[in-house]
mmCIF file of C-alpha atoms in Angstrom:
data_model
loop_
_atom_site.group_PDB
_atom_site.id
_atom_site.type_symbol
_atom_site.label_atom_id
_atom_site.label_comp_id
_atom_site.label_asym_id
_atom_site.label_seq_id
_atom_site.Cartn_x
_atom_site.Cartn_y
_atom_site.Cartn_z
ATOM 1 C CA UNK A 1 170.562 3.564 62.132
ATOM 2 C CA UNK A 2 168.110 3.677 65.019
ATOM 3 C CA UNK A 3 165.668 1.249 63.366
ATOM 4 C CA UNK A 4 168.357 -1.417 63.123
ATOM 5 C CA UNK A 5 169.364 -0.887 66.774
ATOM 6 C CA UNK A 6 165.730 -1.356 67.817
ATOM 7 C CA UNK A 7 165.413 -4.537 65.740
ATOM 8 C CA UNK A 8 168.631 -5.908 67.259
ATOM 9 C CA UNK A 9 167.321 -5.164 70.767
ATOM 10 C CA UNK A 10 163.992 -6.865 69.963
ATOM 11 C CA UNK A 11 165.883 -9.944 68.779
ATOM 12 C CA UNK A 12 167.913 -10.025 71.995
ATOM 13 C CA UNK A 13 164.771 -9.652 74.124
ATOM 14 C CA UNK A 14 162.741 -12.104 72.052
ATOM 15 C CA UNK A 15 159.742 -9.784 71.901
ATOM 16 C CA UNK A 16 158.407 -6.861 69.870
ATOM 17 C CA UNK A 17 158.811 -3.438 71.463
ATOM 18 C CA UNK A 18 156.657 -1.691 68.870
ATOM 19 C CA UNK A 19 153.409 -2.444 67.054
ATOM 20 C CA UNK A 20 153.933 -1.354 63.471
ATOM 21 C CA UNK A 21 151.301 -0.617 60.814
ATOM 22 C CA UNK A 22 151.483 1.218 57.495
ATOM 23 C CA UNK A 23 150.212 4.370 59.171
ATOM 24 C CA UNK A 24 151.790 4.428 62.635
ATOM 25 C CA UNK A 25 154.196 2.877 65.094
ATOM 26 C CA UNK A 26 153.158 2.452 68.742
ATOM 27 C CA UNK A 27 154.807 0.930 71.774
ATOM 28 C CA UNK A 28 153.720 -2.622 72.412
ATOM 29 C CA UNK A 29 152.827 -3.704 75.946
ATOM 30 C CA UNK A 30 156.315 -5.198 76.262
ATOM 31 C CA UNK A 31 157.804 -1.989 74.923
ATOM 32 C CA UNK A 32 155.869 0.183 77.374
ATOM 33 C CA UNK A 33 156.977 -1.854 80.387
ATOM 34 C CA UNK A 34 160.550 -2.022 79.090
ATOM 35 C CA UNK A 35 160.598 1.777 78.719
ATOM 36 C CA UNK A 36 159.422 2.275 82.304
ATOM 37 C CA UNK A 37 162.226 0.049 83.611
ATOM 38 C CA UNK A 38 164.809 1.671 81.328
ATOM 39 C CA UNK A 39 163.906 5.091 82.702
ATOM 40 C CA UNK A 40 164.398 3.777 86.258
ATOM 41 C CA UNK A 41 167.807 2.395 85.268
ATOM 42 C CA UNK A 42 168.868 5.717 83.762
ATOM 43 C CA UNK A 43 167.710 7.561 86.875
ATOM 44 C CA UNK A 44 169.706 5.135 89.042
ATOM 45 C CA UNK A 45 172.785 5.674 86.862
ATOM 46 C CA UNK A 46 172.413 9.428 87.338
ATOM 47 C CA UNK A 47 172.065 8.908 91.091
ATOM 48 C CA UNK A 48 175.127 6.641 91.200
ATOM 49 C CA UNK A 49 177.116 9.237 89.281
ATOM 50 C CA UNK A 50 176.072 11.930 91.755
ATOM 51 C CA UNK A 51 176.947 9.699 94.722
ATOM 52 C CA UNK A 52 180.418 9.047 93.313
ATOM 53 C CA UNK A 53 180.959 12.758 92.680
ATOM 54 C CA UNK A 54 179.814 13.763 96.175
ATOM 55 C CA UNK A 55 181.954 11.058 97.764
ATOM 56 C CA UNK A 56 184.977 12.365 95.891
ATOM 57 C CA UNK A 57 184.235 15.852 97.235
ATOM 58 C CA UNK A 58 183.797 14.522 100.777
ATOM 59 C CA UNK A 59 180.124 15.517 100.932
ATOM 60 C CA UNK A 60 178.896 12.025 101.870
ATOM 61 C CA UNK A 61 180.382 8.937 103.473
ATOM 62 C CA UNK A 62 181.670 8.093 106.924
ATOM 63 C CA UNK A 63 184.546 9.540 108.918
ATOM 64 C CA UNK A 64 185.809 7.773 112.050
ATOM 65 C CA UNK A 65 187.956 9.874 114.375
ATOM 66 C CA UNK A 66 189.894 8.606 117.370
ATOM 67 C CA UNK A 67 191.098 11.193 119.870
ATOM 68 C CA UNK A 68 192.872 11.374 123.215
ATOM 69 C CA UNK A 69 191.111 12.511 126.377
ATOM 70 C CA UNK A 70 192.508 16.057 126.338
ATOM 71 C CA UNK A 71 191.546 16.785 122.714
ATOM 72 C CA UNK A 72 188.013 18.080 123.516
ATOM 73 C CA UNK A 73 189.540 20.702 125.836
ATOM 74 C CA UNK A 74 191.651 22.175 123.027
ATOM 75 C CA UNK A 75 189.285 24.686 121.456
ATOM 76 C CA UNK A 76 190.552 24.374 117.878
ATOM 77 C CA UNK A 77 189.685 20.662 117.677
ATOM 78 C CA UNK A 78 185.986 20.866 118.720
ATOM 79 C CA UNK A 79 185.668 23.948 116.507
ATOM 80 C CA UNK A 80 186.985 22.016 113.502
ATOM 81 C CA UNK A 81 184.583 19.135 114.185
ATOM 82 C CA UNK A 82 181.623 21.516 114.570
ATOM 83 C CA UNK A 83 182.540 23.333 111.344
ATOM 84 C CA UNK A 84 182.786 20.001 109.522
ATOM 85 C CA UNK A 85 179.352 18.912 110.774
ATOM 86 C CA UNK A 86 177.856 22.197 109.599
ATOM 87 C CA UNK A 87 179.516 22.050 106.180
ATOM 88 C CA UNK A 88 178.946 18.323 105.543
ATOM 89 C CA UNK A 89 175.728 17.255 107.317
ATOM 90 C CA UNK A 90 175.405 14.099 105.190
ATOM 91 C CA UNK A 91 178.709 12.640 106.403
ATOM 92 C CA UNK A 92 178.291 10.177 109.275
ATOM 93 C CA UNK A 93 180.847 11.182 111.910
ATOM 94 C CA UNK A 94 181.974 8.698 114.584
ATOM 95 C CA UNK A 95 184.065 10.010 117.500
ATOM 96 C CA UNK A 96 185.870 7.629 119.864
ATOM 97 C CA UNK A 97 187.982 8.583 122.888
ATOM 98 C CA UNK A 98 191.048 6.320 123.137
ATOM 99 C CA UNK A 99 194.706 6.555 124.127
ATOM 100 C CA UNK A 100 197.452 7.767 121.791
ATOM 101 C CA UNK A 101 198.707 4.198 121.442
ATOM 102 C CA UNK A 102 195.212 3.017 120.506
ATOM 103 C CA UNK A 103 194.920 5.879 118.012
ATOM 104 C CA UNK A 104 198.055 4.640 116.238
ATOM 105 C CA UNK A 105 196.784 1.041 116.258
ATOM 106 C CA UNK A 106 193.375 2.151 114.970
ATOM 107 C CA UNK A 107 194.957 4.031 112.073
ATOM 108 C CA UNK A 108 197.036 1.000 111.127
ATOM 109 C CA UNK A 109 194.138 -1.463 111.148
ATOM 110 C CA UNK A 110 191.836 1.152 109.569
ATOM 111 C CA UNK A 111 189.196 1.097 112.307
ATOM 112 C CA UNK A 112 189.606 4.895 112.338
ATOM 113 C CA UNK A 113 190.574 7.249 109.526
ATOM 114 C CA UNK A 114 191.773 10.256 111.511
ATOM 115 C CA UNK A 115 193.629 10.218 114.809
ATOM 116 C CA UNK A 116 194.250 13.110 117.191
ATOM 117 C CA UNK A 117 196.993 12.143 119.598
ATOM 118 C CA UNK A 118 200.066 13.120 121.518
ATOM 119 C CA UNK A 119 203.264 12.643 119.476
ATOM 120 C CA UNK A 120 204.877 9.224 119.782
ATOM 121 C CA UNK A 121 206.974 6.890 117.646
ATOM 122 C CA UNK A 122 204.884 5.751 114.673
ATOM 123 C CA UNK A 123 205.411 3.395 111.708
ATOM 124 C CA UNK A 124 206.143 4.722 108.220
ATOM 125 C CA UNK A 125 202.659 3.671 107.114
ATOM 126 C CA UNK A 126 201.202 6.656 108.992
ATOM 127 C CA UNK A 127 201.382 10.334 108.118
ATOM 128 C CA UNK A 128 201.407 12.760 111.044
ATOM 129 C CA UNK A 129 201.472 16.531 111.229
ATOM 130 C CA UNK A 130 201.506 18.841 114.206
ATOM 131 C CA UNK A 131 198.315 20.665 115.132
ATOM 132 C CA UNK A 132 199.548 22.738 118.075
ATOM 133 C CA UNK A 133 202.039 22.996 120.923
ATOM 134 C CA UNK A 134 201.129 23.725 124.530
ATOM 135 C CA UNK A 135 203.393 24.482 127.498
ATOM 136 C CA UNK A 136 203.382 21.831 130.196
ATOM 137 C CA UNK A 137 202.087 23.078 133.531
ATOM 138 C CA UNK A 138 202.117 21.671 137.052
ATOM 139 C CA UNK A 139 198.606 20.799 138.228
ATOM 140 C CA UNK A 140 197.782 20.530 141.922
ATOM 141 C CA UNK A 141 195.166 21.466 144.485
ATOM 142 C CA UNK A 142 194.581 25.197 144.744
ATOM 143 C CA UNK A 143 195.506 25.100 148.445
ATOM 144 C CA UNK A 144 198.838 23.367 147.810
ATOM 145 C CA UNK A 145 201.775 25.433 149.183
ATOM 146 C CA UNK A 146 203.501 25.442 145.784
ATOM 147 C CA UNK A 147 200.388 26.887 144.125
ATOM 148 C CA UNK A 148 200.669 30.007 146.278
ATOM 149 C CA UNK A 149 204.294 30.449 145.251
ATOM 150 C CA UNK A 150 203.784 29.902 141.532
ATOM 151 C CA UNK A 151 203.202 33.470 140.366
ATOM 152 C CA UNK A 152 206.481 33.488 138.457
ATOM 153 C CA UNK A 153 206.343 29.836 137.481
ATOM 154 C CA UNK A 154 207.554 26.596 139.013
ATOM 155 C CA UNK A 155 210.775 24.845 138.102
ATOM 156 C CA UNK A 156 210.547 21.100 137.675
ATOM 157 C CA UNK A 157 212.981 20.648 140.569
ATOM 158 C CA UNK A 158 210.382 22.157 142.946
ATOM 159 C CA UNK A 159 208.277 19.025 142.422
ATOM 160 C CA UNK A 160 211.035 16.607 143.441
ATOM 161 C CA UNK A 161 209.476 15.797 146.818
ATOM 162 C CA UNK A 162 205.874 15.722 145.575
ATOM 163 C CA UNK A 163 203.904 12.529 144.983
ATOM 164 C CA UNK A 164 202.780 12.341 141.353
ATOM 165 C CA UNK A 165 199.509 11.255 139.788
ATOM 166 C CA UNK A 166 200.024 10.292 136.171
ATOM 167 C CA UNK A 167 198.781 8.219 133.257
ATOM 168 C CA UNK A 168 199.841 4.555 133.177
ATOM 169 C CA UNK A 169 202.912 3.908 131.032
ATOM 170 C CA UNK A 170 200.797 1.485 128.979
ATOM 171 C CA UNK A 171 198.786 4.416 127.621
ATOM 172 C CA UNK A 172 201.681 4.990 125.247
ATOM 173 C CA UNK A 173 201.459 8.752 125.620
ATOM 174 C CA UNK A 174 204.560 10.695 124.611
ATOM 175 C CA UNK A 175 203.950 12.959 127.609
ATOM 176 C CA UNK A 176 204.852 10.140 130.006
ATOM 177 C CA UNK A 177 208.387 9.843 128.634
ATOM 178 C CA UNK A 178 208.660 13.620 128.302
ATOM 179 C CA UNK A 179 207.816 14.266 131.961
ATOM 180 C CA UNK A 180 210.248 11.555 133.082
ATOM 181 C CA UNK A 181 212.959 13.183 130.977
ATOM 182 C CA UNK A 182 212.221 16.634 132.418
ATOM 183 C CA UNK A 183 212.317 15.264 135.957
ATOM 184 C CA UNK A 184 215.614 13.478 135.413
ATOM 185 C CA UNK A 185 217.091 16.616 133.879
ATOM 186 C CA UNK A 186 216.019 18.401 137.076
ATOM 187 C CA UNK A 187 217.854 15.801 139.151
ATOM 188 C CA UNK A 188 215.108 13.480 140.370
ATOM 189 C CA UNK A 189 212.868 10.589 139.427
ATOM 190 C CA UNK A 190 209.193 11.363 140.050
ATOM 191 C CA UNK A 191 207.485 9.347 142.752
ATOM 192 C CA UNK A 192 204.361 8.169 140.937
ATOM 193 C CA UNK A 193 202.069 7.128 143.766
ATOM 194 C CA UNK A 194 198.931 6.797 141.664
ATOM 195 C CA UNK A 195 198.362 5.904 138.031
ATOM 196 C CA UNK A 196 195.068 7.298 136.809
ATOM 197 C CA UNK A 197 193.329 7.047 133.514
ATOM 198 C CA UNK A 198 189.804 6.657 132.267
ATOM 199 C CA UNK A 199 187.162 7.939 129.929
ATOM 200 C CA UNK A 200 185.723 10.366 132.481
ATOM 201 C CA UNK A 201 187.379 13.447 133.917
ATOM 202 C CA UNK A 202 187.208 12.173 137.504
ATOM 203 C CA UNK A 203 189.720 9.398 136.812
ATOM 204 C CA UNK A 204 192.330 11.415 134.916
ATOM 205 C CA UNK A 205 195.572 12.733 136.403
ATOM 206 C CA UNK A 206 194.331 16.305 136.057
ATOM 207 C CA UNK A 207 190.892 15.404 137.375
ATOM 208 C CA UNK A 208 189.541 13.892 140.561
ATOM 209 C CA UNK A 209 192.694 12.082 141.676
ATOM 210 C CA UNK A 210 194.811 15.225 141.770
ATOM 211 C CA UNK A 211 192.003 17.169 143.418
ATOM 212 C CA UNK A 212 191.276 14.602 146.146
ATOM 213 C CA UNK A 213 194.895 13.850 147.017
ATOM 214 C CA UNK A 214 197.762 16.134 147.923
ATOM 215 C CA UNK A 215 199.581 15.205 144.763
ATOM 216 C CA UNK A 216 200.817 16.889 141.615
ATOM 217 C CA UNK A 217 200.857 16.155 137.920
ATOM 218 C CA UNK A 218 202.555 17.747 134.915
ATOM 219 C CA UNK A 219 200.268 18.008 131.921
ATOM 220 C CA UNK A 220 199.218 20.321 129.092
ATOM 221 C CA UNK A 221 196.981 23.138 130.412
ATOM 222 C CA UNK A 222 193.943 21.794 128.568
ATOM 223 C CA UNK A 223 194.181 18.352 130.171
ATOM 224 C CA UNK A 224 191.940 19.309 133.088
ATOM 225 C CA UNK A 225 188.836 21.379 133.711
ATOM 226 C CA UNK A 226 188.004 20.938 137.391
ATOM 227 C CA UNK A 227 187.374 23.449 140.130
ATOM 228 C CA UNK A 228 189.703 23.435 143.102
ATOM 229 C CA UNK A 229 192.794 22.749 141.009
ATOM 230 C CA UNK A 230 195.539 25.212 140.193
ATOM 231 C CA UNK A 231 197.695 25.446 137.078
ATOM 232 C CA UNK A 232 201.253 26.485 137.824
ATOM 233 C CA UNK A 233 203.189 27.536 134.725
ATOM 234 C CA UNK A 234 206.768 26.495 134.312
ATOM 235 C CA UNK A 235 209.431 29.149 133.553
ATOM 236 C CA UNK A 236 209.395 30.197 129.909
ATOM 237 C CA UNK A 237 213.107 29.705 129.457
ATOM 238 C CA UNK A 238 212.746 25.933 129.812
ATOM 239 C CA UNK A 239 211.963 25.152 126.167
ATOM 240 C CA UNK A 240 211.643 21.391 126.654
ATOM 241 C CA UNK A 241 208.404 21.625 128.604
ATOM 242 C CA UNK A 242 206.119 21.749 125.583
ATOM 243 C CA UNK A 243 203.511 19.143 124.654
ATOM 244 C CA UNK A 244 202.364 18.684 121.088
ATOM 245 C CA UNK A 245 199.053 17.536 119.648
ATOM 246 C CA UNK A 246 199.213 15.778 116.292
ATOM 247 C CA UNK A 247 196.804 14.539 113.646
ATOM 248 C CA UNK A 248 197.530 11.254 111.919
ATOM 249 C CA UNK A 249 196.220 9.254 108.986
ATOM 250 C CA UNK A 250 197.381 6.346 106.833
ATOM 251 C CA UNK A 251 199.672 7.030 103.875
ATOM 252 C CA UNK A 252 197.119 5.644 101.408
ATOM 253 C CA UNK A 253 194.063 7.377 102.853
ATOM 254 C CA UNK A 254 192.915 9.687 100.075
ATOM 255 C CA UNK A 255 189.218 9.645 100.897
ATOM 256 C CA UNK A 256 187.215 12.733 100.105
ATOM 257 C CA UNK A 257 185.786 12.894 103.630
ATOM 258 C CA UNK A 258 189.306 13.044 105.072
ATOM 259 C CA UNK A 259 190.316 15.836 102.695
ATOM 260 C CA UNK A 260 187.131 17.731 103.543
ATOM 261 C CA UNK A 261 187.771 17.390 107.294
ATOM 262 C CA UNK A 262 191.387 18.423 106.916
ATOM 263 C CA UNK A 263 190.254 21.630 105.206
ATOM 264 C CA UNK A 264 188.402 22.803 108.339
#
């Protein structure tokens, strides 16, 4: 019965919680203060329960995303991030621009939870799925002779004599190996006269370097957004000239915030 539970609690506390007379029972001073604290504890338990529930639903928490430099230029990715911010304003979102190789390393050591990268060889501890495919295009100055002849597309072999601006091999981008393979299939090894890479558009292959020098690069169409450069499509029948964008996470990552982001 309740009276016995109260007596047991009073014995444990070593103090009376109630003042009892033949006519009435009132809270003692100890009982009144104990009740105030007990109500605070119950409120905190309710709050903790709500926090756990919202975390499970992905409504609160932190989500760290690592992405490659071209990801912001692919409309579907910024749209997904904007939609997530609108739907889950209480989630702290951290965005970091890094290379594909650094994305993979960040997923493995759990410094990021979601990675948006170019496809490359990854360990079994990571789960990757394809977001989109884009055709590779030749990028060069708008006044380059090949740009004027590119109405019907440019074959890779047409770039054999052109100096190339490209990402450093150490970036670990799958596009590097893909472009080398396409060039070799076309009968040449590209003459990479400048390796360019950086966090700002000016220092990327499809940015300032290609624009300031009479050089070419082969990249996804969204990898550059500078005036004075021309995109020259490659012939459609060459099916190998396609670059993918992938999203990765760890096998064990079942966080609610990840599931919520993935639903966008």
